[in-house]
CSV table of C-alpha atoms in Angstrom, one decimal:
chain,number,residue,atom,x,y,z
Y,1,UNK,CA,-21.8,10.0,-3.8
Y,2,UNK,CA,-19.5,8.4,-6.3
Y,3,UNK,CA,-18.5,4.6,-5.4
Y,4,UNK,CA,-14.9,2.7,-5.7
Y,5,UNK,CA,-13.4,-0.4,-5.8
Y,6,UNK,CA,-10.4,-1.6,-5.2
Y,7,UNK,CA,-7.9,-4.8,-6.1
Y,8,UNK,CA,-4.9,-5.2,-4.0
Y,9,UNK,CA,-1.6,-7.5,-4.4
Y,10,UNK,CA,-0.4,-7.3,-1.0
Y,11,UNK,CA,3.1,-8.6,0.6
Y,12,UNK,CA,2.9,-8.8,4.6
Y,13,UNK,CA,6.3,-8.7,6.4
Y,14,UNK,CA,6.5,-11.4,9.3
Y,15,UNK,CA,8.8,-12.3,11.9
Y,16,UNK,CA,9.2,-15.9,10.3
Y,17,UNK,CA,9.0,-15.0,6.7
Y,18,UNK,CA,6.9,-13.3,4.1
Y,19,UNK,CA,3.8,-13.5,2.7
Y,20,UNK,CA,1.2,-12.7,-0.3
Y,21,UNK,CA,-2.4,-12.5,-0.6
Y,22,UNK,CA,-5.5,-11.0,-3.0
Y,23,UNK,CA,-7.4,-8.2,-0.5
Y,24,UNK,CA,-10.5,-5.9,-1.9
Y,25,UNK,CA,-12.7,-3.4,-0.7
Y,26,UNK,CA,-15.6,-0.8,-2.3
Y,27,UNK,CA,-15.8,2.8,-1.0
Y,28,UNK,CA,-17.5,6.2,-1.3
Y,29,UNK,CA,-15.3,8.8,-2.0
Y,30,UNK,CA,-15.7,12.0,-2.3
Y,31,UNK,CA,-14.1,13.7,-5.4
Y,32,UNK,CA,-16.7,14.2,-8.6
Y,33,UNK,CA,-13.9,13.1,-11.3
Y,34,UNK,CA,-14.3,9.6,-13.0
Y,35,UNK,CA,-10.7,8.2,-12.4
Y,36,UNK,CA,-8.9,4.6,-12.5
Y,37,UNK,CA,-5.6,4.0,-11.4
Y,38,UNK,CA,-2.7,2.2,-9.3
Y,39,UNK,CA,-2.1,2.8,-6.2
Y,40,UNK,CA,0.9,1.7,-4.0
Y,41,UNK,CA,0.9,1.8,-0.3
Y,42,UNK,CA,3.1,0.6,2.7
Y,43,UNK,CA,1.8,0.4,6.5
Y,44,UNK,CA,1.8,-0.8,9.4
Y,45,UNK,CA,-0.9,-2.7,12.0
Y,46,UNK,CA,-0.4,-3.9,15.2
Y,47,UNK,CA,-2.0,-7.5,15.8
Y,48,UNK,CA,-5.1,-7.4,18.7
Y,49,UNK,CA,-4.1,-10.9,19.5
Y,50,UNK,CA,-0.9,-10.7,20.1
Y,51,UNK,CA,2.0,-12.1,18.3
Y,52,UNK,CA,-0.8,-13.3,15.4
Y,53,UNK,CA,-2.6,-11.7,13.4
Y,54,UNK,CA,-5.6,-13.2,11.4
Y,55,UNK,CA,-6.9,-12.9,8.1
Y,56,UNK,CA,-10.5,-12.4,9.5
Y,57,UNK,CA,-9.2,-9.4,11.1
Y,58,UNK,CA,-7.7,-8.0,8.5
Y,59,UNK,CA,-10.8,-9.1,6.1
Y,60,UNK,CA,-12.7,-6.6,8.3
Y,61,UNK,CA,-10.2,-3.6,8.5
Y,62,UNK,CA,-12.3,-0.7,6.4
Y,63,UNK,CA,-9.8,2.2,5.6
Y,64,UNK,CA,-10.4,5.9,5.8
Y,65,UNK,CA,-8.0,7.6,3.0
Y,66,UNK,CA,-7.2,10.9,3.4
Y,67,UNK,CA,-5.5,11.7,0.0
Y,68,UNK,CA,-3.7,14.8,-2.0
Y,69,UNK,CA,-3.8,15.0,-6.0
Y,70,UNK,CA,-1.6,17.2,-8.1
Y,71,UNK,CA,-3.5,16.7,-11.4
Y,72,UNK,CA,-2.2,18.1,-14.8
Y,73,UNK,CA,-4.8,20.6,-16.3
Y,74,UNK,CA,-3.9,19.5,-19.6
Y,75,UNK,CA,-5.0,16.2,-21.5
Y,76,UNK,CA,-2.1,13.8,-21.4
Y,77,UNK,CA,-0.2,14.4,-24.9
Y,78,UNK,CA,0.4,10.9,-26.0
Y,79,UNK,CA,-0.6,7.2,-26.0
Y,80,UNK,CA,-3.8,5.6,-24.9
Y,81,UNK,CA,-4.6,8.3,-22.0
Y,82,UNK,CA,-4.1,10.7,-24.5
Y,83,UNK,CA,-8.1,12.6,-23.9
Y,84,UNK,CA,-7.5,12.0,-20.4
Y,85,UNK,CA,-5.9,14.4,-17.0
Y,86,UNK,CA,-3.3,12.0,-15.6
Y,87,UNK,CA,-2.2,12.6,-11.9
Y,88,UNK,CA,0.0,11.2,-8.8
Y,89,UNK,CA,-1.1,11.2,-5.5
Y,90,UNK,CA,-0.1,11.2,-1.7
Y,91,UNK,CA,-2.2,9.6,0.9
Y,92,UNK,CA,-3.1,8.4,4.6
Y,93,UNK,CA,-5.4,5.5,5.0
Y,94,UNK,CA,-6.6,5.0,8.6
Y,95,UNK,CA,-8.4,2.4,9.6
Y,96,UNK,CA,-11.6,0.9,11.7
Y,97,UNK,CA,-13.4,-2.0,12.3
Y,98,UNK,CA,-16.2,-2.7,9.7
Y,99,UNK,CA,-18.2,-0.3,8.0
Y,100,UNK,CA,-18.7,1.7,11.4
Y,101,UNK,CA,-16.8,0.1,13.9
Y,102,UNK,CA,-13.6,1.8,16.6
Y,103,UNK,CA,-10.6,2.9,15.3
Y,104,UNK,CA,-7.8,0.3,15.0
Y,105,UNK,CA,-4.1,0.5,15.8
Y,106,UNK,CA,-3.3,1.0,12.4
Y,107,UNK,CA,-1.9,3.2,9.2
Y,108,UNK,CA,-1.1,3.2,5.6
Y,109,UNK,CA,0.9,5.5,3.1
Y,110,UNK,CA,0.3,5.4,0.0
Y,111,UNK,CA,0.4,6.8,-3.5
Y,112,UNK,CA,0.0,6.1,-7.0
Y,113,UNK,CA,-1.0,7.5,-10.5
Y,114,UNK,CA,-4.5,7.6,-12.3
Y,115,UNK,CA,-6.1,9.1,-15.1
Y,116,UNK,CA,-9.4,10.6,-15.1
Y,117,UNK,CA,-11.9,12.4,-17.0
Y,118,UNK,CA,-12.3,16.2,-15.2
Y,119,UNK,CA,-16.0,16.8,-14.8
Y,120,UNK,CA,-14.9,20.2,-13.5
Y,121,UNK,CA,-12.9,22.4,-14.8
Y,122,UNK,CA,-10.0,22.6,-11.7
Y,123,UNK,CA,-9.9,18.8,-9.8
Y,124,UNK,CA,-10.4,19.2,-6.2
Y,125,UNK,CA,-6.9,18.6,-4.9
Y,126,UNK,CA,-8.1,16.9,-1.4
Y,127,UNK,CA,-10.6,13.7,-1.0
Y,128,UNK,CA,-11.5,11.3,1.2
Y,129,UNK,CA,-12.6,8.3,0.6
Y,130,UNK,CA,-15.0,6.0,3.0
Y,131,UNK,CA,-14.4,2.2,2.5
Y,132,UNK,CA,-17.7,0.2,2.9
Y,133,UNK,CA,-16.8,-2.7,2.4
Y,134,UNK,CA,-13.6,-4.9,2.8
Y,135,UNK,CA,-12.4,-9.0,2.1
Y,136,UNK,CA,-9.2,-11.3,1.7
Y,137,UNK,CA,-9.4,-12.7,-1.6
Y,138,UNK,CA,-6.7,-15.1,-1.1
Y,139,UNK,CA,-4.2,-15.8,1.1
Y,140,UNK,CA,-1.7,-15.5,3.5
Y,141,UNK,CA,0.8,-18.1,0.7
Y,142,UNK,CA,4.3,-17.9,1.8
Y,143,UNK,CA,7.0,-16.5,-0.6
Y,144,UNK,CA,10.2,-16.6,1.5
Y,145,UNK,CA,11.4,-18.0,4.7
Y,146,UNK,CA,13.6,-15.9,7.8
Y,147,UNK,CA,14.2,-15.1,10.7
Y,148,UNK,CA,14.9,-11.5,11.4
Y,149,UNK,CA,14.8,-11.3,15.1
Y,150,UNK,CA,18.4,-11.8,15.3
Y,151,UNK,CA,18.9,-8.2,14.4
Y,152,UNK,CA,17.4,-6.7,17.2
Y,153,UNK,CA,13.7,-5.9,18.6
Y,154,UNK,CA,12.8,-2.9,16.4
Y,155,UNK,CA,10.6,-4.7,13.5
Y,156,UNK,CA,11.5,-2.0,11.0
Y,157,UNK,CA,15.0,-2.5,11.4
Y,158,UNK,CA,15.0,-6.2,11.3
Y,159,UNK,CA,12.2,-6.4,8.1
Y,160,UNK,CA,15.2,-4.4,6.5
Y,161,UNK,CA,17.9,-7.0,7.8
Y,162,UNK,CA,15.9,-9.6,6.0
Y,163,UNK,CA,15.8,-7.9,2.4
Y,164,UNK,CA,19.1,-7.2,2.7
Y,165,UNK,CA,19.6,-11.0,3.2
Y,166,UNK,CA,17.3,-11.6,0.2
Y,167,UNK,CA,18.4,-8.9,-2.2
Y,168,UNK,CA,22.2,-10.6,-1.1
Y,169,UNK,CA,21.2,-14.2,-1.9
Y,170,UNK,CA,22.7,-14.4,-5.5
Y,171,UNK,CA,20.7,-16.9,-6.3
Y,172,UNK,CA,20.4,-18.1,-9.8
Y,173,UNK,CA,16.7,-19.8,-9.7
Y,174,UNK,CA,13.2,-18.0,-11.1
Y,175,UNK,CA,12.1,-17.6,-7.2
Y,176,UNK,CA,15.7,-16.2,-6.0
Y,177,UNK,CA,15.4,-13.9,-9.5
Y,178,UNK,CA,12.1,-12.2,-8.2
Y,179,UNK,CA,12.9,-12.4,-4.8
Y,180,UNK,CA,16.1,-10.5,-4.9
Y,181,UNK,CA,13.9,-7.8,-7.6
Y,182,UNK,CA,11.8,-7.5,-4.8
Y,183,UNK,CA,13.8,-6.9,-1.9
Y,184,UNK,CA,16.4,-5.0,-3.9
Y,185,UNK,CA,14.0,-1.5,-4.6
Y,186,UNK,CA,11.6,-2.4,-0.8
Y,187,UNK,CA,15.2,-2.4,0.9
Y,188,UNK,CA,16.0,1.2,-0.5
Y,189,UNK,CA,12.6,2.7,-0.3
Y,190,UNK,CA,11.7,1.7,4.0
Y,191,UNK,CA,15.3,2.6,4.2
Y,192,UNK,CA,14.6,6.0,3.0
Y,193,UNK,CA,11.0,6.4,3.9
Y,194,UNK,CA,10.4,9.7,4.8
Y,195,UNK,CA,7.9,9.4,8.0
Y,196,UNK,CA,10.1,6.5,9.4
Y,197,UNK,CA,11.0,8.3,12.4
Y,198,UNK,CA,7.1,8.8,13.3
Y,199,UNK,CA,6.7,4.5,12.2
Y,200,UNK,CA,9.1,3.8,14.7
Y,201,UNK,CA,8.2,6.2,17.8
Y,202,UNK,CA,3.9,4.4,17.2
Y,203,UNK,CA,5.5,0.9,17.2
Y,204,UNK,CA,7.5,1.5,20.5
Y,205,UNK,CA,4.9,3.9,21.8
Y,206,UNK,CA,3.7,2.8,25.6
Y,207,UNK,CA,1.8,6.4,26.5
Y,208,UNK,CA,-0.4,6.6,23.4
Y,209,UNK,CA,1.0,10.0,22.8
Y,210,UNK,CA,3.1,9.3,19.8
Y,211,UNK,CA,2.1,11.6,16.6
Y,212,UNK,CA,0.7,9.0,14.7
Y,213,UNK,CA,-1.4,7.9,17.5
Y,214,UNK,CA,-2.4,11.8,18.1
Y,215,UNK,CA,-3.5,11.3,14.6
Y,216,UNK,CA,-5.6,8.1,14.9
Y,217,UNK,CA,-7.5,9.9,17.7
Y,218,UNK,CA,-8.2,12.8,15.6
Y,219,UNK,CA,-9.6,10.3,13.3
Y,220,UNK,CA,-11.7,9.0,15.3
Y,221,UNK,CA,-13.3,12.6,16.5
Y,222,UNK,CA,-13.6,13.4,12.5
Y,223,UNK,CA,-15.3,10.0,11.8
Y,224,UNK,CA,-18.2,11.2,14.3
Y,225,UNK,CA,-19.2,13.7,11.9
Y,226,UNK,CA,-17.4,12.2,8.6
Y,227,UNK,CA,-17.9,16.0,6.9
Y,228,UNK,CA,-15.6,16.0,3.7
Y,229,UNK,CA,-16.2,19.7,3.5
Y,230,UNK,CA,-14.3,20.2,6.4
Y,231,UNK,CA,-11.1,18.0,6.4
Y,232,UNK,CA,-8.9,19.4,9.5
Y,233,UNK,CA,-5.3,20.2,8.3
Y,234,UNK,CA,-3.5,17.6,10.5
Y,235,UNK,CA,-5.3,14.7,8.2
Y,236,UNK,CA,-4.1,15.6,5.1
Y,237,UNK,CA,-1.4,13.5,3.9
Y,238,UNK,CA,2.3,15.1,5.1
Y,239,UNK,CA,4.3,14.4,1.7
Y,240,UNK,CA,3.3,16.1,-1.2
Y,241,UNK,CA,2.4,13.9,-3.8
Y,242,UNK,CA,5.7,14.3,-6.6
Y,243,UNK,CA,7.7,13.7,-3.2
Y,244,UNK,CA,5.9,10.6,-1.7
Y,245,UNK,CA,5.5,9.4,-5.7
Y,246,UNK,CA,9.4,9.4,-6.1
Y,247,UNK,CA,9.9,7.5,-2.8
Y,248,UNK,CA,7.1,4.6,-3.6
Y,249,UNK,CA,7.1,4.3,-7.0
Y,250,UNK,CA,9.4,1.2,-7.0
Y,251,UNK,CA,6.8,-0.9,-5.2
Y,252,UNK,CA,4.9,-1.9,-8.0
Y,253,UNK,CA,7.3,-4.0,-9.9
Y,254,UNK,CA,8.5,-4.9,-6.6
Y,255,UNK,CA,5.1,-6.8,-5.7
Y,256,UNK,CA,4.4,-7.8,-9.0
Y,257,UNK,CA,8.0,-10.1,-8.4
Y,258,UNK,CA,7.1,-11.1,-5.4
Y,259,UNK,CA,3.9,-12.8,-6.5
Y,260,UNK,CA,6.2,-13.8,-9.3
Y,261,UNK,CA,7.0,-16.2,-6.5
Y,262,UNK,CA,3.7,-16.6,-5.5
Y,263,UNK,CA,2.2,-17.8,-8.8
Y,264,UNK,CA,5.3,-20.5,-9.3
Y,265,UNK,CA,4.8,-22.0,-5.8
Y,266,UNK,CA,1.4,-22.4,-6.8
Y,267,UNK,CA,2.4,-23.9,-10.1
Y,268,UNK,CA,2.1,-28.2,-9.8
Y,269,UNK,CA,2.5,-28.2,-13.2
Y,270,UNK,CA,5.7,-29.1,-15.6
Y,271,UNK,CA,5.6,-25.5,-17.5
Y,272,UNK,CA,9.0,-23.6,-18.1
Y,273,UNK,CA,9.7,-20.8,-16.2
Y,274,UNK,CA,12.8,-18.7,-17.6
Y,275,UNK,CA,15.4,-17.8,-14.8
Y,276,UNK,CA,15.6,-14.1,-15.6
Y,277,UNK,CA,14.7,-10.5,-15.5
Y,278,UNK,CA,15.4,-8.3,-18.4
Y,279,UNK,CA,15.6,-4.7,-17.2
Y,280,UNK,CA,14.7,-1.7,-20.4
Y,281,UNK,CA,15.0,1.4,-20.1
Y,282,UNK,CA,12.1,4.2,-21.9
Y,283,UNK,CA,11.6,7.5,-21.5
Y,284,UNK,CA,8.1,8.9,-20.7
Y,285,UNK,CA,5.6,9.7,-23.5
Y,286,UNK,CA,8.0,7.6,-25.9
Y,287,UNK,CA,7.5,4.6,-27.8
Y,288,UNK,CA,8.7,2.0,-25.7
Y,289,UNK,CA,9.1,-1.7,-27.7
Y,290,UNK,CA,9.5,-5.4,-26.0
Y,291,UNK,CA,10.8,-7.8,-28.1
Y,292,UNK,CA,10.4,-11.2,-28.4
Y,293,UNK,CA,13.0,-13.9,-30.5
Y,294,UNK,CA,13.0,-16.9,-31.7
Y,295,UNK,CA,16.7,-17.7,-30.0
Y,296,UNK,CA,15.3,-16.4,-26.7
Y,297,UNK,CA,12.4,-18.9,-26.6
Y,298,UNK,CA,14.7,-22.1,-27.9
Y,299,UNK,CA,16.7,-21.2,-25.4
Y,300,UNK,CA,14.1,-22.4,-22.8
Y,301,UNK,CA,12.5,-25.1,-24.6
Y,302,UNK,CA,14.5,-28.1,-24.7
Y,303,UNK,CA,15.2,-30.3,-28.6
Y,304,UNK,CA,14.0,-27.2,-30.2
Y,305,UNK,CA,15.5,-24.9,-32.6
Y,306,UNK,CA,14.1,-21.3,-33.1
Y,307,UNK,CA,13.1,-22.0,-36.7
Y,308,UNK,CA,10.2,-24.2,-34.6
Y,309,UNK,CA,8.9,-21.3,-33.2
Y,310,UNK,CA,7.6,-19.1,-36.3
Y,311,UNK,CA,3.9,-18.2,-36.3
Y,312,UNK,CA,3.7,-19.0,-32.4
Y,313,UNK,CA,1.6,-16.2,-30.5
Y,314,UNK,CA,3.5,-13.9,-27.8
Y,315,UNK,CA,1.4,-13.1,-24.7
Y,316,UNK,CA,2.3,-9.9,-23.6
Y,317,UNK,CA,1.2,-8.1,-20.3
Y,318,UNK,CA,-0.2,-4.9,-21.1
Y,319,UNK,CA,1.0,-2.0,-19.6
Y,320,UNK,CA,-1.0,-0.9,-16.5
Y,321,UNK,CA,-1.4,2.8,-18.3
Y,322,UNK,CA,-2.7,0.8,-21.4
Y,323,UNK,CA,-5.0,-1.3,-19.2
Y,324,UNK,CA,-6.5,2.0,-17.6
Y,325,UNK,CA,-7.7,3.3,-20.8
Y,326,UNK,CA,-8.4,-0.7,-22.7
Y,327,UNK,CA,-9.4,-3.0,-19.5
Y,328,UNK,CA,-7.6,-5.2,-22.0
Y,329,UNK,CA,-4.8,-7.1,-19.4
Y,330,UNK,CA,-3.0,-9.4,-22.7
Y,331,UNK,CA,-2.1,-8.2,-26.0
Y,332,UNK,CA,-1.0,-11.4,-28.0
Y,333,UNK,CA,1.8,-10.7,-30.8
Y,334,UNK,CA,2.3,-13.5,-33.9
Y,335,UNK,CA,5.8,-14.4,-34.3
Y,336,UNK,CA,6.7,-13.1,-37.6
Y,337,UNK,CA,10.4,-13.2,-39.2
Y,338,UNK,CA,11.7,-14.4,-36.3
Y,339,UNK,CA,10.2,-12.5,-33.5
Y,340,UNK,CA,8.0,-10.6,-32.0
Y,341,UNK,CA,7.0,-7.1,-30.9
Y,342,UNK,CA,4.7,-5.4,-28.2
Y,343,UNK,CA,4.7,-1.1,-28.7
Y,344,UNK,CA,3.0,1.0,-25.8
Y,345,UNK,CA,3.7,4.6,-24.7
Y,346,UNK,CA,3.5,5.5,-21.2
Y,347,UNK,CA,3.3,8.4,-19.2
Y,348,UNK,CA,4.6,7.7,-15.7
Y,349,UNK,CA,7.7,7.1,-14.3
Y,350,UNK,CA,6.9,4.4,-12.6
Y,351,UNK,CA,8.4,1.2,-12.5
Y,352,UNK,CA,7.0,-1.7,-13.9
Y,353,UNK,CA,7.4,-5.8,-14.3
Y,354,UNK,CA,5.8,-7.0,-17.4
Y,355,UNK,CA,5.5,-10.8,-17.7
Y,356,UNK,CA,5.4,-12.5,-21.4
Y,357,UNK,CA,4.4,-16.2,-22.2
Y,358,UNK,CA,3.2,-19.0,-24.9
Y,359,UNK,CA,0.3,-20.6,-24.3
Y,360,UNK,CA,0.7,-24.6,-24.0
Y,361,UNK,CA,1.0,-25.4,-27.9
Y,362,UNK,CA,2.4,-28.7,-29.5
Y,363,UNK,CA,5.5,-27.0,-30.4
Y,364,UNK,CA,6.6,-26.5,-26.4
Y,365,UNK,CA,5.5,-30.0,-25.7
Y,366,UNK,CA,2.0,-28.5,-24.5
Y,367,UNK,CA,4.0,-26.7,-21.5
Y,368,UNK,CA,3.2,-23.3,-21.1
Y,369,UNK,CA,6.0,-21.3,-20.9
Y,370,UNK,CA,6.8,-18.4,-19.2
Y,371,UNK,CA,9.4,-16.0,-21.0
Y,372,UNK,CA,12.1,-14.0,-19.4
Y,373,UNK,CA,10.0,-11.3,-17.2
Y,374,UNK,CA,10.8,-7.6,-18.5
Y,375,UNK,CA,11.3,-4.7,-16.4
Y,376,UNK,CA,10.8,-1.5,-17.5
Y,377,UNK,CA,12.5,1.7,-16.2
Y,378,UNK,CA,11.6,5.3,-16.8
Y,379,UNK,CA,14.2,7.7,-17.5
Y,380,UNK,CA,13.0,11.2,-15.6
């Protein structure tokens, strides 16, 4: 049985504000392709304790996924994927207690992209994956403070009357930036969510007959005999993946803002943070080029001049798709002539926050400073 792990940036949605925190987990799956990818997911548990909900609890959640793949039979034509299948997904993760424990109150949607190497000739377009073991890495830090009760009882409705107050604030700081970039696309895709009508009937559910709840119980008889073989219809995922891929995609550079915020709360130190986003826009399998000047970085740094800043290294973010194929997370560009210049070609369409530094140096009064974050867009 082939084994997984996983590395999740997670943003919890609470009645008095919102939250971040590092989560984990290992699986057995049961596809037969090697594959590494992102995956982005939104859900939905309801607390055993009440109006609380712990991080011990949620340390101990195991999830069942029930995901689609619609892989391209064809090696991906350009950049570092290029001897790879790339592929999206759709997906249902369900979840229980522990390795083998009851069935909780709980469910996930999710999808993503990944690249693989096809050990047979046609991918197998369903799999289910097992999770074995689970853990909060870190967490629950607090990002932004509300109170969304005022907009009624249904917490769907009032999570959304709180981005909208975010993504409204106009705020001109580095946290009211990244908060606003991440309210901004989470506001538009719960709006829109497909399935929200089936969210809202299991929150207000009283009879336990509500479809998602019919769903968790059918769970529950399938985990008895947990035969992959034999996945009943119901518990494949209901969105096809280029559907629920086009509706989530924004939530990757959404959470990488938000813990954006994160990382500067946690920041006692006196380094510079740059009050912007710079938004580019690439088109898939393209040469895409971030640029780094001179003028950009005096802008920041104060009694400097740009002329100060030739030969100083540019830490770039790599590009998740270049990460996939590398497991290389920083590429570091020399200024040369006045700037500097990070190339990648991507595949995907999705969405994604790329952040881009110096290192503390004497020439920045040994302050680290973090660059203008750039967001990158793909055209379809």
């Amino acid at each position: 049985m082939p084994e997984g792990e996983s590395y999740a940036w997670v943003v919890h949605f609470a009645p008095e504000g919102m939250y971040v925190s590092l989560q984990g987990g290992e699986c057995l799956y049961s596809g037969v392709d090697v594959n590494a990818g992102f995956d982005f997911f939104y859900g939905i548990v309801r607390s055993p304790d009440g109006d609380r909900i712990t991080t011990k609890y949620l340390g101990d959640l195991s999830g069942m996924t029930f995901s689609s793949s619609a892989f391209s039979k064809a090696a991906v034509p350009v950049g570092p994927a290029s001897n790879l299948s790339i592929g999206i997904s759709s997906a249902t993760t369900f979840y229980k207690l522990g390795k083998s424990g009851p069935i909780q109150p709980a469910i996930q949607y999710g999808t993503g992209f990944s690249v693989t190497y096809a050990l047979i000739s046609i991918p197998i377009p369903f799999s289910v994956s097992l999770g074995t073991k689970s853990w909060v890495e870190a967490g629950f830090y607090p990002i932004a403070a509300w109170d969304i009760w005022e907009s009624g009882d249904d917490p769907v409705d009032a999570i959304l009357y709180g981005l909208d107050c975010v993504r409204k604030s106009n705020g001109t700081a580095f946290d009211d930036i990244n908060l606003a970039g991440f309210a901004e696309p989470m506001y538009t895709m719960i709006d829109t969510f497909p399935l929200n009508t089936e969210i809202k009937e299991f929150i207000h559910s009283e009879s336990g007959d509500s479809a998602i709840e019919q769903l968790i119980k059918e769970v529950g008889e399938w985990k008895e005999t947990s035969d992959t073989s034999n996945l009943p219809e119901k518990l494949k995922p209901q969105i096809l993946p280029p559907k629920m891929h086009k509706v989530m995609k924004p939530i990757q550079s959404a959470t990488t803002c938000a813990f954006e915020v994160g990382y500067y709360y946690g920041d006692k130190s006196d380094n510079i943070y740059a009050d912007c986003i710079e938004e580019i826009t690439c088109k898939p399998g393209e040469s895409c080029t971030l640029v780094v000047t001179t003028d950009e970085i005096a802008e920041w740094v104060p009694d400097s001049s740009p002329s100060d800043f030739e030969g100083v290294t540019i830490v770039f973010d790599v590009a998740p798709e270049n990460y996939l194929a590398s497991q290389v997370t920083e590429e570091r560009v020399q200024i040369e002539n006045g700037k500097a210049e990070y190339e990648f070609r991507s595949n995907s369409t999705t969405p994604i926050l790329l952040g881009v530094r110096i290192d503390r140096c004497a020439v920045t009064g040994n302050r680290r400073v973090e660059l203008c974050r750039r967001k990158i867009t793909y055209s379809e």
